[in-house]
Amino acid sequence: MITYILIFLLLLAAELIYFRIADKYNIIDKPNQRSSHSTIVLRGGGIIFLIGAWVWSAFFGFEYPWFLAGLTLVAGVSFVDDIRSLPDSVRLVAQFAAAAMAFYQLGILHWEMWWIVLVALVVYVGATNVINFMDGINGITAGYALAVLVPLALVNTNYHEFVDQSLIVASIIAAIVFCIFNFRPKGMAKCFAGDVGSIGIAFIMLFLLGNVIIKTKDITWLIFLLVYGVDGCLTIVHRIMLHENLGEAHRKHAYQIMANELKIGHVKVTLLYMAMQLAVSLGFIYLCPNTALCHWMYLIGALAVLAIAYVLFMKKYYHLHEEYLAELGVLN
């Protein structure tokens, strides 16, 4: 316990030091017409997730060196992108290289199953970017991370020990530290995560999920990312239907419409997403017997419920976003 308190204090100090650096070198997020905020805020506070992984390694030994190397690569490139925009090709190469490092750490980088590895790499990188796309309002990145990490800690402790528990706890501590400065009402956040934060924590969560999936040989554990997955993937489908450039910033996610068009507070929207994911995950852990059939039935059922809820929500409220775009004169 003393070790974890010390980690918390070190990460808190590291975040405060980063704020001084970001302020000195003008590492800021300027709002635009697509943003859900209206004031200039420090960017890149999510670097604390990378720092947390290094601090954890220093305290508990460098047990997962390839994971740490991959995280450092992808978070480092993302941090540079936060400061000065990089080409998509550079970011994608870094993400695939980092994912390959994570796969090597997981022991699944085998040439004889190259096509499975290739598909898994695409899924890994795709999921990383979906999580990145979902970072758009105060608190949602760290809050949702907590909604994923806490159930993972429960599974690791009580059901399947798939990773060193201290890594999960250290990641939870990093998320709590970030929440102190970001989990606030609109206009009151001290910093934003930036790509370094959203992609960094995505890499950590996917690595942990990869461990439990390999340990149990059960891919349905991806249900721990289901709420993000439904919103992120269906929003991408929606944008494709609208013939939009997927690389351009937008405000079409359900959570963004809640925060912007419906004027629901950022903290309330984040808490809703956290509650939904926790309900789905805890139900999966405690209500569903540990059988493949039950897991798949639960996953399909939860997916159907969330997808239907998303579609109904959009049918009822998306016109508000169209009205917003019409006012800007950019309606597609």
JSON list of C-alpha atoms in Angstrom, two decimals, residues 34 81 85-86 88 91 129 132-133 195 236 239-240 243-250:
[
{"chain": "A", "resi": 34, "resn": "ARG", "atom": "CA", "xyz": [-15.89, 21.03, -34.14]},
{"chain": "A", "resi": 81, "resn": "ASP", "atom": "CA", "xyz": [1.61, 14.82, -33.10]},
{"chain": "A", "resi": 85, "resn": "SER", "atom": "CA", "xyz": [0.70, 17.52, -36.69]},
{"chain": "A", "resi": 86, "resn": "LEU", "atom": "CA", "xyz": [2.30, 14.44, -38.26]},
{"chain": "A", "resi": 88, "resn": "ASP", "atom": "CA", "xyz": [-1.24, 9.84, -41.00]},
{"chain": "A", "resi": 91, "resn": "ARG", "atom": "CA", "xyz": [1.28, 7.64, -36.97]},
{"chain": "A", "resi": 129, "resn": "ASN", "atom": "CA", "xyz": [-7.97, 4.72, -32.93]},
{"chain": "A", "resi": 132, "resn": "ASN", "atom": "CA", "xyz": [-8.79, 7.93, -29.52]},
{"chain": "A", "resi": 133, "resn": "PHE", "atom": "CA", "xyz": [-11.84, 9.18, -31.47]},
{"chain": "A", "resi": 195, "resn": "ASP", "atom": "CA", "xyz": [-3.50, 11.83, -28.44]},
{"chain": "A", "resi": 236, "resn": "ILE", "atom": "CA", "xyz": [-17.85, 5.64, -38.36]},
{"chain": "A", "resi": 239, "resn": "ARG", "atom": "CA", "xyz": [-20.06, 9.08, -41.43]},
{"chain": "A", "resi": 240, "resn": "ILE", "atom": "CA", "xyz": [-19.33, 6.69, -44.29]},
{"chain": "A", "resi": 243, "resn": "HIS", "atom": "CA", "xyz": [-19.68, 10.36, -47.52]},
{"chain": "A", "resi": 244, "resn": "GLU", "atom": "CA", "xyz": [-17.51, 12.23, -45.04]},
{"chain": "A", "resi": 245, "resn": "ASN", "atom": "CA", "xyz": [-13.73, 12.21, -44.79]},
{"chain": "A", "resi": 246, "resn": "LEU", "atom": "CA", "xyz": [-13.06, 10.03, -41.74]},
{"chain": "A", "resi": 247, "resn": "GLY", "atom": "CA", "xyz": [-9.82, 11.89, -41.08]},
{"chain": "A", "resi": 248, "resn": "GLU", "atom": "CA", "xyz": [-11.58, 15.20, -40.42]},
{"chain": "A", "resi": 249, "resn": "ALA", "atom": "CA", "xyz": [-12.66, 16.28, -36.94]},
{"chain": "A", "resi": 250, "resn": "HIS", "atom": "CA", "xyz": [-16.38, 16.07, -36.19]}
]
